[in-house]
JSON list of C-alpha atoms in Angstrom, two decimals:
[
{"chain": "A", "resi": 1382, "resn": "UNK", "atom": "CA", "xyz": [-43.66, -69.65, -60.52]},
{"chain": "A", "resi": 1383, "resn": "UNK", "atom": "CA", "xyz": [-42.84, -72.14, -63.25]},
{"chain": "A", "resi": 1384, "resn": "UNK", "atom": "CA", "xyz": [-46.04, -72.16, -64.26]},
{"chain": "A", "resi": 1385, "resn": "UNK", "atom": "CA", "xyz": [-46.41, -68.68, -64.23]},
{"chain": "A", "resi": 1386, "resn": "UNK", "atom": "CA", "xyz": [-43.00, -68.18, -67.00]},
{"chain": "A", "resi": 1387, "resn": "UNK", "atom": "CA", "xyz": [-44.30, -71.18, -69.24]},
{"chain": "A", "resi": 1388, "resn": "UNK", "atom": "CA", "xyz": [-47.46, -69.37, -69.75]},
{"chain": "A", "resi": 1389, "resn": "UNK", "atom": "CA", "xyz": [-45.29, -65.81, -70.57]},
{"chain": "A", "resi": 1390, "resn": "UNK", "atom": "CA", "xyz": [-43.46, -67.27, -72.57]},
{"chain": "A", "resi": 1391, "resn": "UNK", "atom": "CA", "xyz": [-46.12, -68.85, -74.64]},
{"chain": "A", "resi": 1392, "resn": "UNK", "atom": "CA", "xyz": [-47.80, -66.16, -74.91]},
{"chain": "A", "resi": 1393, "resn": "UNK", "atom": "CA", "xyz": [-45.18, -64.11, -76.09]},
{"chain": "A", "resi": 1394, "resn": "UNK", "atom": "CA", "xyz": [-44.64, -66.70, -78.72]},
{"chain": "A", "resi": 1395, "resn": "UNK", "atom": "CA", "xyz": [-48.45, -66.81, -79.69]},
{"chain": "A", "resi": 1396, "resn": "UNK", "atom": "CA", "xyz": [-48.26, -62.80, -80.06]},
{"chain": "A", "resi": 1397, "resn": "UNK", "atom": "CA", "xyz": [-45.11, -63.17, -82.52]},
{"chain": "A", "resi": 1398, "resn": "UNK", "atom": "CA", "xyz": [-46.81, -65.43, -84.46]},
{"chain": "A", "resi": 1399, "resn": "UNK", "atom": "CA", "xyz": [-50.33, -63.63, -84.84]},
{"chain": "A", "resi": 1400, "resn": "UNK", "atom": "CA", "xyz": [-49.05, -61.52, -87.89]},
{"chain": "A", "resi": 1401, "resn": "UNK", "atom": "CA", "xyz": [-47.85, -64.62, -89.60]},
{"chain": "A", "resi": 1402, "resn": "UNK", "atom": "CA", "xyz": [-51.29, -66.14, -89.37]},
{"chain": "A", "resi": 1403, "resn": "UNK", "atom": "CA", "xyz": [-54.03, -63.14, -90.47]},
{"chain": "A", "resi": 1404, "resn": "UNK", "atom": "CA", "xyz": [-51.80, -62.98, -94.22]},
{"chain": "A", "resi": 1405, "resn": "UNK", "atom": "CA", "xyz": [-53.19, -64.33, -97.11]},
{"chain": "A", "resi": 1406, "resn": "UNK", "atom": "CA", "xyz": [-51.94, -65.46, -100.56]},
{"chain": "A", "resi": 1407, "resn": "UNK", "atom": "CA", "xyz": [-53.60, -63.72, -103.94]},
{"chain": "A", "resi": 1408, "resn": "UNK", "atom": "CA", "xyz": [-55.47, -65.65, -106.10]},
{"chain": "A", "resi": 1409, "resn": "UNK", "atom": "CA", "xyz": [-52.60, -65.36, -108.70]},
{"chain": "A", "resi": 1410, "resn": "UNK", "atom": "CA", "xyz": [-50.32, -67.15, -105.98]},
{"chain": "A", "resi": 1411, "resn": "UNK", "atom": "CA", "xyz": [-52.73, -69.57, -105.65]},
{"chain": "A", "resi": 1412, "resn": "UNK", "atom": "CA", "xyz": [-53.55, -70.28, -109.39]},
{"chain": "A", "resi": 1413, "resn": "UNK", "atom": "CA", "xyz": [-52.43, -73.83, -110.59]},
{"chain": "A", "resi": 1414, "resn": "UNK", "atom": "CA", "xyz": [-50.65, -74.68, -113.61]},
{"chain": "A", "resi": 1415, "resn": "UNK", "atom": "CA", "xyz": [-51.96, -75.69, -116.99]},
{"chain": "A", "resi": 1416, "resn": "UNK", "atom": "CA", "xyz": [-50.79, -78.00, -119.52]},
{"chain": "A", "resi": 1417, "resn": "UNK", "atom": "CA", "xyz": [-48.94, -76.48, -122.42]},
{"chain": "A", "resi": 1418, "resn": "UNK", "atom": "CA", "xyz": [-50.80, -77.56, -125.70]},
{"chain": "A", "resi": 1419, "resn": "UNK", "atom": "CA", "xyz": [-52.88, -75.60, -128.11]},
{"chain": "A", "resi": 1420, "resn": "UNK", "atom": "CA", "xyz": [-56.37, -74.87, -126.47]},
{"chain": "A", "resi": 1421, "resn": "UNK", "atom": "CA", "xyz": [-54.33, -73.36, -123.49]},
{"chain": "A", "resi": 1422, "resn": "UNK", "atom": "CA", "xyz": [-52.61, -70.91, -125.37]},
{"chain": "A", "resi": 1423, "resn": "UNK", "atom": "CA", "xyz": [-54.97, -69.66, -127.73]},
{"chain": "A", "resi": 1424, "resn": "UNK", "atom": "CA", "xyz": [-55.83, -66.24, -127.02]},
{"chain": "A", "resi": 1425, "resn": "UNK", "atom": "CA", "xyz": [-55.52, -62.70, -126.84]},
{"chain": "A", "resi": 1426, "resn": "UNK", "atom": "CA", "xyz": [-52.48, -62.09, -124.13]},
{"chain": "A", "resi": 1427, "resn": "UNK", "atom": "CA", "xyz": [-50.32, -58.95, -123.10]},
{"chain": "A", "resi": 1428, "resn": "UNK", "atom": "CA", "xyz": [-46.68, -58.77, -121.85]},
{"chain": "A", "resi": 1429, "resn": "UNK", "atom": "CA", "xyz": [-46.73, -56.81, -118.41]},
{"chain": "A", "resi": 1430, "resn": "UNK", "atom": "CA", "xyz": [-43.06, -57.49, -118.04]},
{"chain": "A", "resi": 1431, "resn": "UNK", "atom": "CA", "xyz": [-39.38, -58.46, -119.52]},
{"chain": "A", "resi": 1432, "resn": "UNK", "atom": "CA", "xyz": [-36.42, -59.47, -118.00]},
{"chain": "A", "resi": 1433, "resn": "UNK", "atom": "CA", "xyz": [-33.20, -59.48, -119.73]},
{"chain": "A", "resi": 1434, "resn": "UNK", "atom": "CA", "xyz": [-30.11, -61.21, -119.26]},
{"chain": "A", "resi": 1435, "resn": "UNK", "atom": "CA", "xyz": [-26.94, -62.65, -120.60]},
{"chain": "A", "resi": 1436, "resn": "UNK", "atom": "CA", "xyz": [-23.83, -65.09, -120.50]},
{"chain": "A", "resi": 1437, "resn": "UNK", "atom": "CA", "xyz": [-21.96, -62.80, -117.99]},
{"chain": "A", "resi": 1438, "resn": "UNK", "atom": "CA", "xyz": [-24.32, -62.33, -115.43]},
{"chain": "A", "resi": 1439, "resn": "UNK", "atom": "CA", "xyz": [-26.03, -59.25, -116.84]},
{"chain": "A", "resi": 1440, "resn": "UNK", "atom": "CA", "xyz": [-30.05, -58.65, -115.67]},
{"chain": "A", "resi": 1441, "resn": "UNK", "atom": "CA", "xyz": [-32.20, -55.81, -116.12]},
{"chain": "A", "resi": 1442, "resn": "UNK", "atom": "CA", "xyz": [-35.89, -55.27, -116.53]},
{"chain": "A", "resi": 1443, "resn": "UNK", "atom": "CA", "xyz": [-36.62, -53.58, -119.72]},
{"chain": "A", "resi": 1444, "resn": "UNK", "atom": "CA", "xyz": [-40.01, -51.93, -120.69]},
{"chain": "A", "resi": 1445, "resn": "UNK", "atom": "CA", "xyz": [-39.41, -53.97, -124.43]},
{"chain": "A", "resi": 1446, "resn": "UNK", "atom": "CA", "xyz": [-42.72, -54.97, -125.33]},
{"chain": "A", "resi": 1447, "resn": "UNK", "atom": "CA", "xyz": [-44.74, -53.67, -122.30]},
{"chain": "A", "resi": 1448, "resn": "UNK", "atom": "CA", "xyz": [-48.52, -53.65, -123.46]},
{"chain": "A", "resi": 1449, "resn": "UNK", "atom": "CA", "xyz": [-47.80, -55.71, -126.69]},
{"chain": "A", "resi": 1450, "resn": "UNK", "atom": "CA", "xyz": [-50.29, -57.68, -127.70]},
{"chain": "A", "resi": 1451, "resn": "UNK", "atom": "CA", "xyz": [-49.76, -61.27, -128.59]},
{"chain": "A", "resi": 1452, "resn": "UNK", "atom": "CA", "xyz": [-52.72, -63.22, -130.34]},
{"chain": "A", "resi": 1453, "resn": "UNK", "atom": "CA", "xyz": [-52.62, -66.44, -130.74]},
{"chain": "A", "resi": 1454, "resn": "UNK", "atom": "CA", "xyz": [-55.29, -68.07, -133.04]},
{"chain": "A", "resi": 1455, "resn": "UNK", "atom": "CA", "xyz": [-56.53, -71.35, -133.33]},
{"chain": "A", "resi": 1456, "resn": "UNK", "atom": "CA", "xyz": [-55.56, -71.76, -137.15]},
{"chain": "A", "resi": 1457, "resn": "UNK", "atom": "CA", "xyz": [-51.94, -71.43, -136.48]},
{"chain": "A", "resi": 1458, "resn": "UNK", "atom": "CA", "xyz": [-51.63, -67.29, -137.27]},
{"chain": "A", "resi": 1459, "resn": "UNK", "atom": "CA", "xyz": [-51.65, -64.75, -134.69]},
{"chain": "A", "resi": 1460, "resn": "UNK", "atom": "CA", "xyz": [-50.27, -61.12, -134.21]},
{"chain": "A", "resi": 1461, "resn": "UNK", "atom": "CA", "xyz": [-47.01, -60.39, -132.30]},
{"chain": "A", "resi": 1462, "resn": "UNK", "atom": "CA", "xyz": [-46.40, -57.11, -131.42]},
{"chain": "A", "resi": 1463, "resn": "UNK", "atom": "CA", "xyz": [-48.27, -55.87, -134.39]},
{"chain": "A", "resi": 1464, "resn": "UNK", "atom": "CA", "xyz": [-46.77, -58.04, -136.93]},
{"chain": "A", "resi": 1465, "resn": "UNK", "atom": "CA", "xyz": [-48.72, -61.13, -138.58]},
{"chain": "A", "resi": 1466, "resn": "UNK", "atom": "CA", "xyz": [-47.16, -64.11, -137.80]},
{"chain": "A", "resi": 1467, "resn": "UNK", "atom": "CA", "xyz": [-47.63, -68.40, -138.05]},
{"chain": "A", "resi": 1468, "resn": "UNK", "atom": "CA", "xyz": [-47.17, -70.36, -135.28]},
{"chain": "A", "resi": 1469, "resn": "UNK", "atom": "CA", "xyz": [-46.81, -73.56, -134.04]},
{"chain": "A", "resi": 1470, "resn": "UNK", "atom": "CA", "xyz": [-46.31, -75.42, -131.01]},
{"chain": "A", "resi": 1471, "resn": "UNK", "atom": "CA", "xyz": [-44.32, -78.72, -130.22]},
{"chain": "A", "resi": 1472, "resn": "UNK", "atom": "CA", "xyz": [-44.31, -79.54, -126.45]},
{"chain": "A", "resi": 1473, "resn": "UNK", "atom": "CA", "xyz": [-43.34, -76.04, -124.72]},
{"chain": "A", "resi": 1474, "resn": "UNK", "atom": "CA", "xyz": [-41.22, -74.74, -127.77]},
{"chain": "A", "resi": 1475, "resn": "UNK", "atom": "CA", "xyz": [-43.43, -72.03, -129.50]},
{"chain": "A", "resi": 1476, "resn": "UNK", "atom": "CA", "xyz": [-42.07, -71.14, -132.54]},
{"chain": "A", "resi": 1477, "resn": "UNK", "atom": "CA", "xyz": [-43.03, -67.72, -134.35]},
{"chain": "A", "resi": 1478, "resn": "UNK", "atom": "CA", "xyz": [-42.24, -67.18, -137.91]},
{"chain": "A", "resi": 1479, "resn": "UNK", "atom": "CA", "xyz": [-43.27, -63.86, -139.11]},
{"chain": "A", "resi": 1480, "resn": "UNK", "atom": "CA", "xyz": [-45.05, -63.76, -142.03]},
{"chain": "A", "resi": 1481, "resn": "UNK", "atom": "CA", "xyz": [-43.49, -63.08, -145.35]},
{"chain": "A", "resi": 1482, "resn": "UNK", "atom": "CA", "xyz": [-39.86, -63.30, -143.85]},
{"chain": "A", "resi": 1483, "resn": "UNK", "atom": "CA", "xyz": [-37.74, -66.04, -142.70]},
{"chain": "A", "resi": 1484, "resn": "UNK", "atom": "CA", "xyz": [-37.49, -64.16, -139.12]},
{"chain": "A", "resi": 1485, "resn": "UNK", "atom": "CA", "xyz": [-38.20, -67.02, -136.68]},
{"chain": "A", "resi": 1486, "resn": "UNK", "atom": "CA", "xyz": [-38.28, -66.67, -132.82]},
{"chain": "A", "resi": 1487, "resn": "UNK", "atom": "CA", "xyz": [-38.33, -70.24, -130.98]},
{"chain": "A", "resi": 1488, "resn": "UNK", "atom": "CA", "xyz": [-39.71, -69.81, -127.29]},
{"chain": "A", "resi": 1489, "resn": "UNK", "atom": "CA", "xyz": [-39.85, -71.79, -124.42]},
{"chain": "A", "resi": 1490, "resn": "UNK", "atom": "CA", "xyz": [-42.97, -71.12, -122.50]},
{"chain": "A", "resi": 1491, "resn": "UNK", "atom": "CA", "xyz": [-41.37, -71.81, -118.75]},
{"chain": "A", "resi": 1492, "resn": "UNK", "atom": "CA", "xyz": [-44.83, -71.35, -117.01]},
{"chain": "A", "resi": 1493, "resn": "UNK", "atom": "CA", "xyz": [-48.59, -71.78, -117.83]},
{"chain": "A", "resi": 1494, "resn": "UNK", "atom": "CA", "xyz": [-51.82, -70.71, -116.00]},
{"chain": "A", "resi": 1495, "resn": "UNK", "atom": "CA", "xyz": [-55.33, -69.81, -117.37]},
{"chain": "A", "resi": 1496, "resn": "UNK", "atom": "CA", "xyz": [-54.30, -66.16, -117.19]},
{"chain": "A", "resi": 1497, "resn": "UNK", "atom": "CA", "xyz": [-50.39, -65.95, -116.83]},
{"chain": "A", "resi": 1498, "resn": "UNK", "atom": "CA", "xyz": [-47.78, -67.52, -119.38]},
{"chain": "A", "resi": 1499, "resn": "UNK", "atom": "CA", "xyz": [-44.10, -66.97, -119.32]},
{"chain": "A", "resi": 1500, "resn": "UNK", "atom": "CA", "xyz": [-41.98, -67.43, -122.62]},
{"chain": "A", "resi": 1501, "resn": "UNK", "atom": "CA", "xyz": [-38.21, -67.56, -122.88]},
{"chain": "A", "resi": 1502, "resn": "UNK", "atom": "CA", "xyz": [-36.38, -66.55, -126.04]},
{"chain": "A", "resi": 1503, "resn": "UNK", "atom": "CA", "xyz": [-32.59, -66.91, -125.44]},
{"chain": "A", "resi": 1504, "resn": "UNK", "atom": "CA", "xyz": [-30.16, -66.15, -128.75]},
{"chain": "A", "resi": 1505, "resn": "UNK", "atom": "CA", "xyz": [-27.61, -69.21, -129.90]},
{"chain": "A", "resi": 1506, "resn": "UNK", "atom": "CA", "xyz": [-24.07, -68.37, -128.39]},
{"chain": "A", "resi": 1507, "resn": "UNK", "atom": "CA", "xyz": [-21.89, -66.70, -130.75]},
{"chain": "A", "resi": 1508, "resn": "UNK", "atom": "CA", "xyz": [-18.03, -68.06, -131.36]},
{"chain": "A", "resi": 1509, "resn": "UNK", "atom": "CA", "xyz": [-16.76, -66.56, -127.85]},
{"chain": "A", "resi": 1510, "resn": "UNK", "atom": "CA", "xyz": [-19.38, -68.43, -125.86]},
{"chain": "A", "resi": 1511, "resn": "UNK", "atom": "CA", "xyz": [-21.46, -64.98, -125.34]},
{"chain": "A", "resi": 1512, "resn": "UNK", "atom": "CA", "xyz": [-25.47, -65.19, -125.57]},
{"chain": "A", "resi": 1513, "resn": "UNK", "atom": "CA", "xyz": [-28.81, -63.05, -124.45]},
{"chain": "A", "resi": 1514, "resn": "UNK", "atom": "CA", "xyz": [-32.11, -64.75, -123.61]},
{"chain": "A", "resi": 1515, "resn": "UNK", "atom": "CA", "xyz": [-35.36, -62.27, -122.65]},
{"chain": "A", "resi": 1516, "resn": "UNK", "atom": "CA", "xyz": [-38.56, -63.77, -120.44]},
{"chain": "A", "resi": 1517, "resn": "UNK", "atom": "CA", "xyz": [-41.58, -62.50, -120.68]},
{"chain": "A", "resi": 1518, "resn": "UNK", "atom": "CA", "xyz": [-44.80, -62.47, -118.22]},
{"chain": "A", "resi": 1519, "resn": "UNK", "atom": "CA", "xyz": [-47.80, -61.98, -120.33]},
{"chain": "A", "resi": 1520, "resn": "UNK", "atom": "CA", "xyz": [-51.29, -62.10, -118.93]},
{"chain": "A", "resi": 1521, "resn": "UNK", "atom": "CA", "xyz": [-54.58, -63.01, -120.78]},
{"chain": "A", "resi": 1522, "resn": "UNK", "atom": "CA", "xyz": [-56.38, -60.45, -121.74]}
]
């Protein structure tokens, strides 16, 4: 009889557990990082998503620059979002100036893959403390 509720209750277990084991991750899951320097950035990349926040807890994803464009040329020029730009690159800071302005955007790129990169651009804090910082997912196109 002992015998006989050891092996229901392993089954039972087994049967629970036979979902867990037929899943499988995507290759995106599964894609390692990259380094971030130059010849890993270079490229022709679109932003698929944005997520806002601020200093009081505030989140939302925005459309904002959904199917941009971002190229990134060897040379140190590029295209954001239409507009020529110079860049350069000093660890993970990326830092966009756009041409024929002083308009500068420092990123952080938080995450690198051969086909996914995610960039942070968060504004200084004003007097009161208060700031906004946007991520973006871009994929390589």
């Amino acid at each position: 009889m002992k015998f006989l509720n050891l092996k229901l209750i392993l089954s039972c277990l087994l049967l629970a557990l036979l979902p867990f084991s037929m899943t499988s991750c995507s290759s995106d899951d599964n894609e390692e990082t990259v380094s971030v320097e130059k010849a890993n950035i270079v490229g022709t990349w679109e932003v698929v998503s944005t997520m806002w926040s601020d200093s009081e807890d505030k989140t939302e994803v925005t459309d904002d620059y959904v199917e941009a464009l971002i190229i990134i040329k060897e040379d140190g020029t590029g295209i954001f979002d239409d507009e020529p730009v110079h860049w350069t690159l000093e660890g993970n800071k990326l830092t966009v100036t756009i041409n024929g302005t002083n308009i500068k955007y420092d990123y952080v790129i938080t995450s690198l893959t051969n086909n996914t990169m995610k960039i942070l651009y968060k504004t200084p804090a004003d007097e009161d403390g208060y700031w906004e910082q946007e991520e973006m997912t871009l994929t390589r196109k």
